[in-house]
Short mmCIF file of C-alpha atoms and ligand atoms in Angstrom, two decimals:
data_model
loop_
_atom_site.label_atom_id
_atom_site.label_comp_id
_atom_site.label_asym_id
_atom_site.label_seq_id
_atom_site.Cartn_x
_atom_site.Cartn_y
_atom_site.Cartn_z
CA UNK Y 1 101.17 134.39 75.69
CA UNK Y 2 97.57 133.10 75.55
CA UNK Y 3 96.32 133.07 79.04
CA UNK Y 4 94.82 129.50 78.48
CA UNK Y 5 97.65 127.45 77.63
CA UNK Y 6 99.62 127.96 81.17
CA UNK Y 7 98.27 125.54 82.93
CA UNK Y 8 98.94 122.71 80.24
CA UNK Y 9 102.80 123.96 79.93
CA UNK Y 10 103.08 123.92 83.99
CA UNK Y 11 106.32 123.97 83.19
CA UNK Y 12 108.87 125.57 85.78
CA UNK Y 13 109.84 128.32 83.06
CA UNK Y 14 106.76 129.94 82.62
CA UNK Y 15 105.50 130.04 85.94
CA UNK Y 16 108.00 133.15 86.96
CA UNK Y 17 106.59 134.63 83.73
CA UNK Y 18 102.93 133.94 84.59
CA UNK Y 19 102.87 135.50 87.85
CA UNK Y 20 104.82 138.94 87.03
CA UNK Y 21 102.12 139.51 84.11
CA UNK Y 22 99.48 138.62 86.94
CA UNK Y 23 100.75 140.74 89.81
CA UNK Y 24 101.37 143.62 87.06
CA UNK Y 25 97.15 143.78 87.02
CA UNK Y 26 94.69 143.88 89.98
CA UNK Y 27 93.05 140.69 90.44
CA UNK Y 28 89.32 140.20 90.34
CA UNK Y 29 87.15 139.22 92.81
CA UNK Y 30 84.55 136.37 92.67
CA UNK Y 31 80.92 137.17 93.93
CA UNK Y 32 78.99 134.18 93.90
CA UNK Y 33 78.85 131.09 92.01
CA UNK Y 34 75.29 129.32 91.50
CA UNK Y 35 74.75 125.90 89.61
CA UNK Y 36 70.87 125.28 88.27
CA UNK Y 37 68.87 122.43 85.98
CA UNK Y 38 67.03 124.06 83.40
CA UNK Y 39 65.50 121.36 81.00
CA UNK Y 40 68.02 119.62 79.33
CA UNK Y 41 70.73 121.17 80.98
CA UNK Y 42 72.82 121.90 83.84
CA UNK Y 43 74.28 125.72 84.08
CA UNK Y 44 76.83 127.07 86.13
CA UNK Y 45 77.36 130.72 86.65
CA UNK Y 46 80.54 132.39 87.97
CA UNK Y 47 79.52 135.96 89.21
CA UNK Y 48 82.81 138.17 89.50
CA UNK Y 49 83.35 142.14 89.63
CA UNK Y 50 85.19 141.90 86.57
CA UNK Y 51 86.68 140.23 83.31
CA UNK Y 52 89.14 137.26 83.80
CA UNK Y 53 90.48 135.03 81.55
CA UNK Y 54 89.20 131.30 82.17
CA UNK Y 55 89.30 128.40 80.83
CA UNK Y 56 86.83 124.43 81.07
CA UNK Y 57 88.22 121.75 80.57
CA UNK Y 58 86.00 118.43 80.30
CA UNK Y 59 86.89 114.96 81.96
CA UNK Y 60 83.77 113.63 81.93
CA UNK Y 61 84.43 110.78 80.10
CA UNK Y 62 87.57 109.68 82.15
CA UNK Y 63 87.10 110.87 85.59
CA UNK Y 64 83.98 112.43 85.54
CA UNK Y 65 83.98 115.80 85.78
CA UNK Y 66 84.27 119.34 84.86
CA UNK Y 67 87.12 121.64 85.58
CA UNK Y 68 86.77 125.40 85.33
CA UNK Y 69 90.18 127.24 86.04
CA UNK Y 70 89.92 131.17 86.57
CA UNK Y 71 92.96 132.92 86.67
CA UNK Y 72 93.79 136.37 87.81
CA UNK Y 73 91.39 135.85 91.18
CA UNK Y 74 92.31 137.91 95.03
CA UNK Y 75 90.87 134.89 96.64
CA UNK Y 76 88.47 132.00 96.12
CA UNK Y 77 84.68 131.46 97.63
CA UNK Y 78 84.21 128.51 99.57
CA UNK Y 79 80.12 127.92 98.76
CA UNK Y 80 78.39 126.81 95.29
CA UNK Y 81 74.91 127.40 95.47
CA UNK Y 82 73.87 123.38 93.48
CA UNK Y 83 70.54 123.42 93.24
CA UNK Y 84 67.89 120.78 91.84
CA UNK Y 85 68.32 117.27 92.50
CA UNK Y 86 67.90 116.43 88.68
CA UNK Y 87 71.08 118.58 87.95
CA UNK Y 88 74.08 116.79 85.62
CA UNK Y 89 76.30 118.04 88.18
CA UNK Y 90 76.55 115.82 91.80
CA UNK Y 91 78.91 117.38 94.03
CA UNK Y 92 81.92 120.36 93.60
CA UNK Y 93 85.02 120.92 94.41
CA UNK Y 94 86.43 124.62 95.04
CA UNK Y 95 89.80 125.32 95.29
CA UNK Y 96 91.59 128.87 95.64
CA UNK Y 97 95.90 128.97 94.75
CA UNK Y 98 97.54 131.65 96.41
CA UNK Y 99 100.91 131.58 94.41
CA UNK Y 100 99.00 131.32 91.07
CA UNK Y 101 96.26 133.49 92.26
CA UNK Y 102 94.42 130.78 89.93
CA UNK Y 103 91.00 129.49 91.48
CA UNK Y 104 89.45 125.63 90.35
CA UNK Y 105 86.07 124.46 90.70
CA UNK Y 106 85.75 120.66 89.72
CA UNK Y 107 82.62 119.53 89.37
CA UNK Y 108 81.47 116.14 89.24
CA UNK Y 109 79.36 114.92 86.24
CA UNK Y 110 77.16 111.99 86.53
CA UNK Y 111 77.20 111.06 82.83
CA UNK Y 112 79.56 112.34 80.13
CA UNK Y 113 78.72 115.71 79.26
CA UNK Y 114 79.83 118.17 76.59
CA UNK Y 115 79.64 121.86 77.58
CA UNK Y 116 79.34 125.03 76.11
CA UNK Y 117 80.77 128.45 77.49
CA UNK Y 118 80.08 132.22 77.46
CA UNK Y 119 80.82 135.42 79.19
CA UNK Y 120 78.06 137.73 80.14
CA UNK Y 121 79.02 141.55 80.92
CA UNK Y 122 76.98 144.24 83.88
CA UNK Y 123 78.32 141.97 86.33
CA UNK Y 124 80.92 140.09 84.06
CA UNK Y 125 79.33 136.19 84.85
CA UNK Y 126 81.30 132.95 83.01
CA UNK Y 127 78.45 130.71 81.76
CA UNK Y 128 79.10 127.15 81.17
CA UNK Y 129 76.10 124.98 80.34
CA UNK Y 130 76.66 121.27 80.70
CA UNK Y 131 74.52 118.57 78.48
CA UNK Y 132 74.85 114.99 78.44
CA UNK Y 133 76.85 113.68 75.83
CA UNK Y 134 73.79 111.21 74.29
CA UNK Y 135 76.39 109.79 71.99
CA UNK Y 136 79.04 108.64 74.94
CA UNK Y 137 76.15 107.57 77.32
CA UNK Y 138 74.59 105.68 74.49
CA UNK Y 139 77.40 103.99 73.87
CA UNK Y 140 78.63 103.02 77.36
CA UNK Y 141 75.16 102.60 77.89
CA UNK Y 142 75.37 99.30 75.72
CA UNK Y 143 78.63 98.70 76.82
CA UNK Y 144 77.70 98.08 79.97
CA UNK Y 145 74.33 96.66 79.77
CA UNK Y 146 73.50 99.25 82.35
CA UNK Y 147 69.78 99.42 82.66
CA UNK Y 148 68.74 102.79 83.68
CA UNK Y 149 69.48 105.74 80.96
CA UNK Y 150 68.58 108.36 83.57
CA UNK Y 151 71.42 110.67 85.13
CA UNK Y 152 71.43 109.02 89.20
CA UNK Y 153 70.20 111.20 91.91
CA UNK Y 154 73.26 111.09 93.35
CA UNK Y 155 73.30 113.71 96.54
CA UNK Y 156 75.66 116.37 96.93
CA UNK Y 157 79.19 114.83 98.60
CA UNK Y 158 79.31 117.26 101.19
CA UNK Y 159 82.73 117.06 103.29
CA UNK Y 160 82.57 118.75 107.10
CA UNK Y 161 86.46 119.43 106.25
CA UNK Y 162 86.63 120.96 103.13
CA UNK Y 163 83.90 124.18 102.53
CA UNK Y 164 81.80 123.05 99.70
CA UNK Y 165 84.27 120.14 98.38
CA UNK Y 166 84.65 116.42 98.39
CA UNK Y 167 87.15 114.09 100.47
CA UNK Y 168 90.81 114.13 100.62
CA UNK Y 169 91.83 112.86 97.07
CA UNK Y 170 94.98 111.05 96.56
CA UNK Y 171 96.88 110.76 93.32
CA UNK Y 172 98.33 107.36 92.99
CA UNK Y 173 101.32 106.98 90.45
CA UNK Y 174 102.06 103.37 89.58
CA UNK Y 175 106.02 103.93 87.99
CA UNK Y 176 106.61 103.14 84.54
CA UNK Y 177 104.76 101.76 81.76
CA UNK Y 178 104.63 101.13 78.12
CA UNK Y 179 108.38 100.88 76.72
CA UNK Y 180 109.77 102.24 79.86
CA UNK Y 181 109.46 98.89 82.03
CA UNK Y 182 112.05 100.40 84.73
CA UNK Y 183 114.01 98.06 87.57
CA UNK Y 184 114.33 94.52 85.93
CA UNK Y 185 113.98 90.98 87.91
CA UNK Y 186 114.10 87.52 86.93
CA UNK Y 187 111.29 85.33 87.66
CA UNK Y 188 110.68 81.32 87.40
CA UNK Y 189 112.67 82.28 84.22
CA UNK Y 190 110.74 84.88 82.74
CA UNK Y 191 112.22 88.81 82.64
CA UNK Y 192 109.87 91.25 84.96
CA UNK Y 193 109.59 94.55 84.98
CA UNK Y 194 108.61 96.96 88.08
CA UNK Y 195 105.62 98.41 86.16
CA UNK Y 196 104.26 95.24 86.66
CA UNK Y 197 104.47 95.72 89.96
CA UNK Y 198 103.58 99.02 90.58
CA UNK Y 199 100.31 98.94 88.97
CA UNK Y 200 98.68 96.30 90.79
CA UNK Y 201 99.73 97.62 93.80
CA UNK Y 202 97.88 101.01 92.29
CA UNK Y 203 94.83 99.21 91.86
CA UNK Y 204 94.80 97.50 95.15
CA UNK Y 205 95.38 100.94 96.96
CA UNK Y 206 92.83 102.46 94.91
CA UNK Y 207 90.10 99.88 95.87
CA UNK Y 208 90.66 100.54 99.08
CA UNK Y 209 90.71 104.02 98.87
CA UNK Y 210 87.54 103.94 97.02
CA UNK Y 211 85.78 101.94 99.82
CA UNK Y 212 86.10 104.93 102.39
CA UNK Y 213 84.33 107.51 101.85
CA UNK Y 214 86.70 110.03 103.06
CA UNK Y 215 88.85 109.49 99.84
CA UNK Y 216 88.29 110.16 96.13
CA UNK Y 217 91.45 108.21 94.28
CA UNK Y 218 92.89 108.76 90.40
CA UNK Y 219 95.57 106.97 89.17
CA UNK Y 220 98.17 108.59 86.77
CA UNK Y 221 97.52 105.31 84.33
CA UNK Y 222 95.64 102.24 84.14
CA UNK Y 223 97.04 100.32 81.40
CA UNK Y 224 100.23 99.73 80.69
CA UNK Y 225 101.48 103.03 78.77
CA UNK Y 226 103.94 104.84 78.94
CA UNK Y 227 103.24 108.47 80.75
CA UNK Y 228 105.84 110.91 81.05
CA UNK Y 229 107.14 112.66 84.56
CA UNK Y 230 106.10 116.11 84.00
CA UNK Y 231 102.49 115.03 82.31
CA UNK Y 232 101.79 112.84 86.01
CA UNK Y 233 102.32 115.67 88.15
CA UNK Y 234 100.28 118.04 85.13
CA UNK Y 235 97.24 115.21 85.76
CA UNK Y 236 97.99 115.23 89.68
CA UNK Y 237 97.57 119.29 89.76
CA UNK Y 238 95.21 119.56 87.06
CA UNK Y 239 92.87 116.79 89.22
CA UNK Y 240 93.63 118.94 92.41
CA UNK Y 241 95.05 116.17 94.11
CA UNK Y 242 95.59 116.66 98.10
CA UNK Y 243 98.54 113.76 98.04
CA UNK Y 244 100.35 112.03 95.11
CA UNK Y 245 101.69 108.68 95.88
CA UNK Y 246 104.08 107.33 93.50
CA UNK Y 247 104.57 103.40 93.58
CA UNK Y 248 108.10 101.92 92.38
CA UNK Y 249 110.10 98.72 92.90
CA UNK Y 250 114.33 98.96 93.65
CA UNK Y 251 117.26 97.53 90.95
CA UNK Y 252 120.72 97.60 91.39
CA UNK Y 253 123.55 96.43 89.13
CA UNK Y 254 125.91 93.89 89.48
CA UNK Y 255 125.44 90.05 91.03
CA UNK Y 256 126.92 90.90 94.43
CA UNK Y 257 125.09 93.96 95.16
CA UNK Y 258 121.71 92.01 93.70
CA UNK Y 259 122.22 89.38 96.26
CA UNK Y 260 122.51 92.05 98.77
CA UNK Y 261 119.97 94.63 98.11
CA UNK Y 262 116.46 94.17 99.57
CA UNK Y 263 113.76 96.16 101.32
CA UNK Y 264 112.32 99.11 100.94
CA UNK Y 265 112.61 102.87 101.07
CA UNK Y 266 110.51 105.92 101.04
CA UNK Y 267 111.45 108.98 99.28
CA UNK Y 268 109.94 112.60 99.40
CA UNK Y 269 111.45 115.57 96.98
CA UNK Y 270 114.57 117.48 97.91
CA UNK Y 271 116.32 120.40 95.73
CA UNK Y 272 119.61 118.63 94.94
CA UNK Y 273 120.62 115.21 93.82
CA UNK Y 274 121.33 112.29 96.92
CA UNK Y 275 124.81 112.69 97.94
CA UNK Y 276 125.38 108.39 97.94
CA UNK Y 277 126.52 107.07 94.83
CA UNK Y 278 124.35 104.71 95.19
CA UNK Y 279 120.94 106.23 95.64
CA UNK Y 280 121.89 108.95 92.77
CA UNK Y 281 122.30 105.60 90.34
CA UNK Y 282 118.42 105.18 91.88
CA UNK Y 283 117.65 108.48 90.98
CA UNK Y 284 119.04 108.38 87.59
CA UNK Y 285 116.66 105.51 86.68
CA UNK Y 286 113.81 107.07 88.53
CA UNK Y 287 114.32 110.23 86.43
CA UNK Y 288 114.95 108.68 82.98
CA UNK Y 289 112.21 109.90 80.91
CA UNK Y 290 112.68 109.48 77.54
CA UNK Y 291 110.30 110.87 75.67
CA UNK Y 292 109.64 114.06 77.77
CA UNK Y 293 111.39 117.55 76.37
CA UNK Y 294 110.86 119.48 79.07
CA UNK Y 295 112.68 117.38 81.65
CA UNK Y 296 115.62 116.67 79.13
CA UNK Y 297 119.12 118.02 80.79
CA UNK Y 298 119.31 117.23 83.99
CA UNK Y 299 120.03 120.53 85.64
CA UNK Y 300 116.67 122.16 85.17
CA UNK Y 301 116.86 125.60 87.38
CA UNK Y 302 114.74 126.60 89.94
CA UNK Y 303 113.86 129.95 90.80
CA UNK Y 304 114.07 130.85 94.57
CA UNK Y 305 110.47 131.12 94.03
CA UNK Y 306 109.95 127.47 92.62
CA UNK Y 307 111.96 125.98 94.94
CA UNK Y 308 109.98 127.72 97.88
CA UNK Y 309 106.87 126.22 97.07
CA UNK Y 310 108.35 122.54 96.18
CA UNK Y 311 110.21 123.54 100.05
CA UNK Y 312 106.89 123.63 101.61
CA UNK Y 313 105.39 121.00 99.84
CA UNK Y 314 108.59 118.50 101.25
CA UNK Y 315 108.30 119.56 104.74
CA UNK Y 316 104.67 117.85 104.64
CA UNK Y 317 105.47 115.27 102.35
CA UNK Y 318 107.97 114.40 105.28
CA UNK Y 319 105.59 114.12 107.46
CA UNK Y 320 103.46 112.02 105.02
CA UNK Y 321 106.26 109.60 104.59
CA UNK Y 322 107.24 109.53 108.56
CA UNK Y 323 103.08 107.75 108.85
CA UNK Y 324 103.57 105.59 105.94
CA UNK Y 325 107.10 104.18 107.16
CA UNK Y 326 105.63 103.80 110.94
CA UNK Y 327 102.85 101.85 109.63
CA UNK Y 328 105.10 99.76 107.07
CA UNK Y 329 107.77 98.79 110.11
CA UNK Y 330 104.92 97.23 112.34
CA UNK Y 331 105.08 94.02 109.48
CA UNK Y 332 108.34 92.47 110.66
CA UNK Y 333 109.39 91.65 107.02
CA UNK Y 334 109.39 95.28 105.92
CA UNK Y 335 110.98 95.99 110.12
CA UNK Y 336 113.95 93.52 109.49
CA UNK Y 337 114.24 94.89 105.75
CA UNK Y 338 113.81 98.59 106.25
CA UNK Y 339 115.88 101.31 104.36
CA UNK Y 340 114.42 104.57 105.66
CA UNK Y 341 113.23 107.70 104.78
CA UNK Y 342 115.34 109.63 102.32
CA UNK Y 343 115.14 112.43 99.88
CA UNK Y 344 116.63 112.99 96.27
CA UNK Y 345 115.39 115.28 93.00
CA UNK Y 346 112.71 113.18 91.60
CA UNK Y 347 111.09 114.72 88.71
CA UNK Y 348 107.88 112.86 89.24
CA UNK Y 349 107.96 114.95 92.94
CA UNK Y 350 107.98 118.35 91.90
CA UNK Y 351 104.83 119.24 92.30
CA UNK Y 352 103.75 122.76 93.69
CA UNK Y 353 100.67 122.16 94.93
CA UNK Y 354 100.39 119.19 97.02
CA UNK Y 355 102.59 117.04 99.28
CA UNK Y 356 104.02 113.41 97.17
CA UNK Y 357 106.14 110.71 98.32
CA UNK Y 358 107.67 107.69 96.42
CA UNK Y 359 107.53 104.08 97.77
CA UNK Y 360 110.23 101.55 96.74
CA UNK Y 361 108.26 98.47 97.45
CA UNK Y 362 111.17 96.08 97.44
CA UNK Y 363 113.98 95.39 94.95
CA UNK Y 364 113.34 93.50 91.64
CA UNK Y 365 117.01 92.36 91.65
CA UNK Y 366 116.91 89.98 94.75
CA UNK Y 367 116.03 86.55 94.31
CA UNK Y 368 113.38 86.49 96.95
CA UNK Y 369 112.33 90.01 97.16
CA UNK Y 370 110.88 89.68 93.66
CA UNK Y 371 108.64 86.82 94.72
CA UNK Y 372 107.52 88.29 97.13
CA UNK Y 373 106.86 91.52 94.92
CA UNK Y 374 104.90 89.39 92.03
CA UNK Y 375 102.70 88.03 94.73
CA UNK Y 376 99.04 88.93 95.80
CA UNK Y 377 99.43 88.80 99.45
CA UNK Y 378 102.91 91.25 99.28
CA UNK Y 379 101.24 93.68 96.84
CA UNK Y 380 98.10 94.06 99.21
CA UNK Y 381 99.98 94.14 102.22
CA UNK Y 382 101.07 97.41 100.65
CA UNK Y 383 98.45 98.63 99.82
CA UNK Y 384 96.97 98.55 103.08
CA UNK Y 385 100.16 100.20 104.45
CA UNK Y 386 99.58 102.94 102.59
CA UNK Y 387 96.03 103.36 103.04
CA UNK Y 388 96.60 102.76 106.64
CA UNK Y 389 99.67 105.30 106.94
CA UNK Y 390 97.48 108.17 104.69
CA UNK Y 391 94.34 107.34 107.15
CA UNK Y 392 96.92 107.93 110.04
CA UNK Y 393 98.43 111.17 108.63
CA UNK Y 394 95.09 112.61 107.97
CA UNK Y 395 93.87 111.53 111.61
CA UNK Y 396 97.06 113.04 113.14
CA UNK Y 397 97.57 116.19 110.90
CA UNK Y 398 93.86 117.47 109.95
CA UNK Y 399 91.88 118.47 112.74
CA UNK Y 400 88.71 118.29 110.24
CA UNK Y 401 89.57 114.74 108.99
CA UNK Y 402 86.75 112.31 109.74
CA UNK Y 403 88.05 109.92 112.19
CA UNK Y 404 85.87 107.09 111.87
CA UNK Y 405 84.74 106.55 107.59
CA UNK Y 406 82.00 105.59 109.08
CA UNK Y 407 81.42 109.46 110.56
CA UNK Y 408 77.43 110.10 110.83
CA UNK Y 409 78.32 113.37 109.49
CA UNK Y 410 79.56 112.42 106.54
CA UNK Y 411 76.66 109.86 106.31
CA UNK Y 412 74.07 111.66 106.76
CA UNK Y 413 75.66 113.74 103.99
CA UNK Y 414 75.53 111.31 101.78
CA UNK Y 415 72.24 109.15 102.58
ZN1 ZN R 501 110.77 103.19 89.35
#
């Protein structure tokens, strides 16, 4: 197995596999990790006391930045040492995984950037130098009509809560996409489908997001494609996320039950399948992913080990839902109309490294419901339930959460 293609097959069978070749070795230690400007460009410098295996990975162009994953590592190191204020790299992100014994540094880019990588032995260092892309820059340069062709002095995003890192960052997941429409509705005559529901409401959570400065946001897409399960929780790890959100809109079947079914529901990951018949037809159509191999069969097994981690990831992702669905039941809409907290085996969930929930919105299927889900003042209502529920599960739940965005020390940070 090449030690640099484990990450991109996350995939629950080779996890087992990846951590009794790791525990089989001693792990190495990192010393110190420094990030200077020389010239043209940028170079970061892991120090450790000996070889690992490693491996960069460049989103510069989509979500600016740099990823360098180090596998084999005791424990992670919770300072960079970013130095010069015309350096290509604004801010970092550290990030140390005990049950992969894997440590991630992200570091933001200010332009795109291509980089180039090499080990250097008597101490073993991993050298990555980072140069802006000319050709990318250029071209979103005229693209945008931006003015200035200089790399911004942006300062270093220093958070209080996190050593060395950034602000909480939430994954949003707006369901569907592409050829895979999910729940349908009918609407002043005209077929809808929940991804056109659930993206909006993305982008409306994301703006607001994006205005505090305690947050960084991604979103899983932002067109309307199709993305499989397993590759959205591969770009919520792979990003670090702290929180995945996953944004969805109800169907049922038949004209009785349609007539019936309405509000909404919030769902966090559980081993086995919902005991209702009807929430396991949900779950079914929630799960149906057809263009993804490694979810096919719907019995995937977990290992006691697997399932421990995705264990401790639902306990908080409980407690993530419990602040969303508090916040949600103060509208008296969603009070009157509200279906609860539940939990079923949603692929989209099972992620190891950070606590996700799913929000049903409302149901597609009911006459009135999908109005309301098609218009602007519905789909921003919920986004600011969910921003205001994730500020309010932060503010209960981390002790070094900001509690005002506008916190002087995360000003001054950034002034
Ligand atoms: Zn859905």
């Amino acid at each position: 197995m090449t030690p640099f293609s484990f990450k991109s097959l996350r995939s629950l069978l080779i996890l087992p596999l990846l951590m009794a070749v790791q525990l089989a070795f001693s792990q190495a230690e990192i010393k110190e990790i420094r990030v200077h400007h020389h010239g043209d460009y940028t170079r970061a410098v892991i120090e450790l006391d000996r070889a690992v295996n490693y491996r960069v990975r460049n989103y510069s162009q989509q979500h600016e930045m740099i990823q360098v994953e180090i596998s084999g590592v005791s424990s992670g190191v919770s300072t960079v040492q970013l130095n010069s204020s015309r350096s290509f790299v604004s801010a970092h992100a550290v990030r140390y995984e005990e049950v992969t014994k894997s440590f991630r540094m992200n570091l933001r880019t200010i332009n795109p950037v291509t980089t180039k990588d090499q080990t250097l032995e008597n101490p073993f260092r991993i050298v990555v130098d980072i140069y802006r892309d000319e050709e990318a820059v250029s071209a979103s340069d005229s693209a945008s009509e931006s003015s200035s062709n200089q790399p911004r002095a942006t300062p270093i995003v220093s958070n209080p809560g996190r050593p060395g890192g950034w602000s909480r960052r939430i994954i949003v997941d707006p369901g569907h996409g592409g050829h895979h429409g999910g729940g349908v509705g009918r609407l002043n005559g005209r077929t809808v489908y929940e991804k056109e529901v659930a993206l909006p409401v993305a982008e409306r959570l994301e703006r607001l997001l994006k205005a505090d400065p305690r947050f960084e946001v991604f979103l899983t897409r932002r067109q309307d494609v199709y993305v499989g399960l397993a590759e959205r929780t591969q770009i919520a790890s792979r990003l670090n996320g702290d929180l995945f959100v996953s944004i969805h809109a109800n169907a049922v079947d038949g004209r009785a039950a349609q007539q019936r079914a309405r509000g909404f529901e919030i769902w966090t990951w559980n081993p086995t399948a919902n005991t209702s018949a009807a929430r396991r037809a949900m779950e079914r159509m929630e799960n149906e992913d057809p263009l993804a191999r490694i979810n096919q069969g719907n019995n995937q097994i977990l290992t006691s080990m697997m399932r421990d981690a995705l264990n401790t990831q639902a306990v908080e992702s409980r407690r993530v839902a419990r602040y969303v669905h508090q916040v949600a039941i103060r509208d008296p809409y969603l009070r009157n109309n509200d279906r609860g907290i539940d939990k079923a085996r949603f692929r989209v969930l099972e992620i190891y490294d950070m606590p996700s929930i799913l929000v049903e919105l409302g149901f597609m299927t009911h006459p009135e419901e999908v109005r309301m889900l098609f218009s602007a003042s519905f789909q921003q209502k919920w986004a600011q339930i969910m921003y205001d529920g994730i500020v309010e599960y932060y503010a209960a739940t981390d002790p070094e959460f900001p509690r005002s965005k506008n916190t002087p020390s995360l000003a001054s940070s950034r002034n």
